[in-house]
Short mmCIF file of C-alpha atoms in Angstrom, two decimals:
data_model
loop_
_atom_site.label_atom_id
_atom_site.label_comp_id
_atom_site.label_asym_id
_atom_site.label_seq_id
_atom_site.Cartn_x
_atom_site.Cartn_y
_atom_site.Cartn_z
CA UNK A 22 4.00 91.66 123.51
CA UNK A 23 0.58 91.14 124.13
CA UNK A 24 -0.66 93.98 126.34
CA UNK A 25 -3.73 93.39 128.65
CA UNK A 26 -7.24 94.81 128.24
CA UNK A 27 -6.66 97.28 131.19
CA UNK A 28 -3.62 99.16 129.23
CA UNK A 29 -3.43 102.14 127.30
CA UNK A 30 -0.53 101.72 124.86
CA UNK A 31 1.04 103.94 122.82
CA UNK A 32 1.62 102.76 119.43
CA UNK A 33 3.11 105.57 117.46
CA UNK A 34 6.16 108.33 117.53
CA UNK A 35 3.14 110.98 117.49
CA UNK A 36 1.33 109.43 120.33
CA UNK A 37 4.61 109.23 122.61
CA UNK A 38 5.19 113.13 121.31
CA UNK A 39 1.68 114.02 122.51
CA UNK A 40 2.24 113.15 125.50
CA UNK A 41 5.98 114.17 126.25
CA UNK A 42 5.77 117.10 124.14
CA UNK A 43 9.16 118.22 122.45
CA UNK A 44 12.41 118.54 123.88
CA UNK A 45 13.58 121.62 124.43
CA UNK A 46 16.12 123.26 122.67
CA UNK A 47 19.60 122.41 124.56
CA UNK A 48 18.21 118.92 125.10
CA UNK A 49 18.63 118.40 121.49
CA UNK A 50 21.95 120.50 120.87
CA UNK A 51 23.79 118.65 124.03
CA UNK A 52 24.64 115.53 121.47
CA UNK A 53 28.32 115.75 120.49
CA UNK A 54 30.35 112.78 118.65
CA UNK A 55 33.82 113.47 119.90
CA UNK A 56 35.40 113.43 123.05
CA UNK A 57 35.36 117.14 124.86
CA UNK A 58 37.79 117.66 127.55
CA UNK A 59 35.11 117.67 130.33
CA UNK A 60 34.57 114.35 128.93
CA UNK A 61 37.76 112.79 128.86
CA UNK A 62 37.75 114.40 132.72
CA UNK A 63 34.72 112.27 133.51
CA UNK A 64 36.15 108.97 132.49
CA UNK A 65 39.21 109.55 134.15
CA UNK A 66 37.40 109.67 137.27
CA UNK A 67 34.37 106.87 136.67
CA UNK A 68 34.87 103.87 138.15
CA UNK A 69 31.94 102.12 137.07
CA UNK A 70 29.69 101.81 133.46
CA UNK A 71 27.12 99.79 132.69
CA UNK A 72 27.07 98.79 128.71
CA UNK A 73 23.84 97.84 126.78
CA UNK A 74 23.95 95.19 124.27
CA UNK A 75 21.26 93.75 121.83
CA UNK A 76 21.57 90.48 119.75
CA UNK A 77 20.68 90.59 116.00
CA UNK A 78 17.08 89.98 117.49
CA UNK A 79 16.86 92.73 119.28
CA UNK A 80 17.16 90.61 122.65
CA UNK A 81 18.85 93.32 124.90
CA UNK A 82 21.35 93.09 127.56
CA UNK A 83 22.84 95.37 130.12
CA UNK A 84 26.53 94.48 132.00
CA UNK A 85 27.62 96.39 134.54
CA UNK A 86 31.43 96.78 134.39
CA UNK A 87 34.14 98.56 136.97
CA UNK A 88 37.55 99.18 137.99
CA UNK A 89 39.84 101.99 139.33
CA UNK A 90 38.79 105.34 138.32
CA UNK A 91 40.00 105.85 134.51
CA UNK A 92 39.33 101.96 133.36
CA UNK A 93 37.87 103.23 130.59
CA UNK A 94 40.80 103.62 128.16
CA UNK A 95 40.73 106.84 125.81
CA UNK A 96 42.69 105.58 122.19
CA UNK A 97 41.49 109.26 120.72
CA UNK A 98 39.14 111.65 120.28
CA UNK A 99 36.59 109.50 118.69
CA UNK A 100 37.22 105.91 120.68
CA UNK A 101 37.50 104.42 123.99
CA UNK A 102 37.97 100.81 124.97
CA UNK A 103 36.97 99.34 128.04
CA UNK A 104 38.61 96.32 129.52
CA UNK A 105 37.14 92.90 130.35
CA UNK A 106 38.31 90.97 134.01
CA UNK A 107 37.73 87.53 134.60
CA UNK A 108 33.88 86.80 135.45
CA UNK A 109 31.31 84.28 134.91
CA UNK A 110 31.92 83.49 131.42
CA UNK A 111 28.84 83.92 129.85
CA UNK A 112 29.86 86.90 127.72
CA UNK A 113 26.19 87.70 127.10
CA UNK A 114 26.82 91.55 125.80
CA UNK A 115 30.34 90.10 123.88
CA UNK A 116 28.09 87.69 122.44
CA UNK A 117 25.67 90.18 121.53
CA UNK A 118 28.59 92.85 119.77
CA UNK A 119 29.93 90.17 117.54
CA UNK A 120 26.24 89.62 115.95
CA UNK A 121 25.27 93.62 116.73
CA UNK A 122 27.89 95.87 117.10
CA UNK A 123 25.81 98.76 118.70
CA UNK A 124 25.98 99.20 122.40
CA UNK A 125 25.41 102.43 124.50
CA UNK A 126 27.44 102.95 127.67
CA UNK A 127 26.74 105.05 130.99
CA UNK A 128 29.50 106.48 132.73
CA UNK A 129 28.98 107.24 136.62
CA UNK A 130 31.00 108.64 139.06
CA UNK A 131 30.08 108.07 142.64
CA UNK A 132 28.62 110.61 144.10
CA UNK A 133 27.60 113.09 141.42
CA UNK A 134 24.15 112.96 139.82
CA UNK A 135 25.13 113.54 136.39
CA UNK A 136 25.82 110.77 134.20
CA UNK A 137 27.62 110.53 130.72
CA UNK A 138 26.11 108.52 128.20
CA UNK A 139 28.07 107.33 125.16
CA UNK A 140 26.45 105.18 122.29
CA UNK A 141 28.39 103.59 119.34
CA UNK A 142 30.02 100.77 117.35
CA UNK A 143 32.04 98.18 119.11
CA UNK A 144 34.26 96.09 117.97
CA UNK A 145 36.12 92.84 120.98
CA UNK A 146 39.74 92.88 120.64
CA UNK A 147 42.20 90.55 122.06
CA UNK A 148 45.28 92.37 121.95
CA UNK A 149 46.56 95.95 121.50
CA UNK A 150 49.23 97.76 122.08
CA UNK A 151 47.30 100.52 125.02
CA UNK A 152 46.48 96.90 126.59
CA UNK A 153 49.95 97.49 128.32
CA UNK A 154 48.08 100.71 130.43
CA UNK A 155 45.27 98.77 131.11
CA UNK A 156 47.19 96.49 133.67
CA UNK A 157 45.52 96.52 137.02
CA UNK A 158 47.22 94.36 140.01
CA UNK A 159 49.20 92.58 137.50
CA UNK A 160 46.25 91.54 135.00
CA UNK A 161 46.72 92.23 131.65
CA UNK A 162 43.03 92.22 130.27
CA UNK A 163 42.67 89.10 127.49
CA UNK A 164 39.47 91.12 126.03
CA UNK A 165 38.55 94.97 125.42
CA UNK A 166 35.34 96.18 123.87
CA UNK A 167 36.40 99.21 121.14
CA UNK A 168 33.82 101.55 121.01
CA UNK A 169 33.93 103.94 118.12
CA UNK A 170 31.56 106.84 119.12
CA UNK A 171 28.65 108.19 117.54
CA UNK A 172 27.10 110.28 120.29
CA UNK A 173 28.44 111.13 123.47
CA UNK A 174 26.28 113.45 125.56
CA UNK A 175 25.75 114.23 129.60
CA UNK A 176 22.78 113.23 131.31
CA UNK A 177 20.82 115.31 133.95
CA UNK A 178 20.81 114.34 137.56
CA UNK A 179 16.62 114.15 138.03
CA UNK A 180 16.95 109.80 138.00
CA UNK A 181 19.08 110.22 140.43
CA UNK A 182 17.58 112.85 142.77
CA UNK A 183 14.26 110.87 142.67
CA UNK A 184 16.24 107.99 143.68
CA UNK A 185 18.62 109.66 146.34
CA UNK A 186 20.72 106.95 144.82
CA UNK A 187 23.82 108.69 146.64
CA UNK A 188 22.03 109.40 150.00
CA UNK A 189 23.24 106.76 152.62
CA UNK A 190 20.41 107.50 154.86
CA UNK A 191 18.21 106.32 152.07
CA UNK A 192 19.61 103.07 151.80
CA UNK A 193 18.19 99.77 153.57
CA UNK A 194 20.41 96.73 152.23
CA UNK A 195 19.46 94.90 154.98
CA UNK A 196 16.04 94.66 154.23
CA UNK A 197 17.04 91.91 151.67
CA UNK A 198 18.29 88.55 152.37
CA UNK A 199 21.91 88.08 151.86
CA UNK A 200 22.76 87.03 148.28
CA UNK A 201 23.62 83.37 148.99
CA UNK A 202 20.03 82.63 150.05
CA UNK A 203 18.70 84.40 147.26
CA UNK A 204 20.82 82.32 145.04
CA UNK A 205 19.38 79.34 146.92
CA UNK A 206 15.81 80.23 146.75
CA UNK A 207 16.01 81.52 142.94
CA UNK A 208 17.73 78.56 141.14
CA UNK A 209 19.13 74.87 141.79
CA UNK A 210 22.79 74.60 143.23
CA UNK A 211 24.45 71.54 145.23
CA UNK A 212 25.49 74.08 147.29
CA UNK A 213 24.36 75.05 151.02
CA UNK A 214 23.75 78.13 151.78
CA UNK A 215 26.29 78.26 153.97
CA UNK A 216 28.69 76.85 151.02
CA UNK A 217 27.16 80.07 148.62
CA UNK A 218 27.71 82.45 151.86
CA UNK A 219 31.67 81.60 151.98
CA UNK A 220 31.85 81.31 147.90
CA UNK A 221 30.13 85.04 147.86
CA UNK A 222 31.94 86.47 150.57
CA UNK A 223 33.94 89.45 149.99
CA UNK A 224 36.85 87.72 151.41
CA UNK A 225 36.91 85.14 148.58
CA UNK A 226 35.97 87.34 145.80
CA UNK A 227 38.74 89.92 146.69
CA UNK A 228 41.12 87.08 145.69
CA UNK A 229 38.67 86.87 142.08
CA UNK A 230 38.61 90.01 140.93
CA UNK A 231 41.91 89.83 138.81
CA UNK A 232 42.47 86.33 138.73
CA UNK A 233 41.22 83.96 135.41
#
């Protein structure tokens, strides 16, 4: 990256340190690498994760993946898998595992401000026998990401009070156009925008969201 005249970087571990400082005490110690009950009680009620990805680059992705509460599959004390429902198809972060296999996941559950944040090895799989308990509305998942875990740790809420990410008085969707014209203004499609408005309704993806 070239970094313009007017920037300060920081170029070194020490730097970054001199400025930050050191983390206190029971920031370090809060790293774990099994499940702990109070874990296994988070993912059983998150609904939604988003998963980071890098190729063998380093060219980084981040997928944002939900479901029911309790998608995320616990095999045992040391893995989880999480499925895959029909999408797009591009299968940027699957691309990603099968050339890096480390990924780090966040776990949220709506309304809290905590967050639990598991990083590992993942391996895709295409069939497996706790495949049979990830059926939702009939749809057996074709793909799960394994993740064997090598930290698992929970997050403090400050992100999220600075955000008031759960506040509904904070929020002002409206103040963006709806997503079929941004889809029209940001890239080419044959489509009108009243075309993308019925294709992005939540009528017609309701019908999507377990069906190849």
């Amino acid at each position: 990256m070239t970094v313009a005249p007017e920037f300060t970087a920081i170029t070194s571990a020490a730097e970054l340190r001199e400025l930050l400082g050191t983390p206190m005490r029971r920031a370090i110690d809060k790293e774990r690498v099994t499940l702990h009950d109070r874990d296994r009680e988070w993912l059983a009620l998150s609904p939604f994760c988003l998963i980071a990805t890098s190729d063998a680059a380093g060219n980084c992705d981040v997928s944002p993946k939900g479901d029911p509460p309790g998608f995320a599959h616990v095999i045992d004390g040391t893995t989880i898998a999480v499925p895959d429902r029909p999408g797009n198809r591009r299968a940027d972060g699957f691309l990603n595992v099968l050339s890096n296999p480390h990924v780090g996941l966040i776990f949220l559950v709506p309304g809290r401000t905590e967050t639990l944040r598991i990083n590992g090895r993942a391996t895709l799989v295409r069939d497996a026998p706790f495949f049979d308990a990830m059926v939702v509305k009939g749809h057996r998942p074709a793909l799960a990401l394994v993740v064997d875990i090598e930290q698992i740790f929970f997050h403090c809420a400050k992100a999220f009070m600075r955000s008031k990410l759960w506040k509904p008085e904070s929020w002002t969707p409206e103040a963006l156009p709806p997503h079929a014209q941004i889809i029209k203004d940001v890239q080419y499609t044959e489509e009108s925008v009243e075309e993308l408005r019925e294709y992005y309704s939540e009528a017609n993806y309701s019908k999507k969201l377990y069906q190849g």
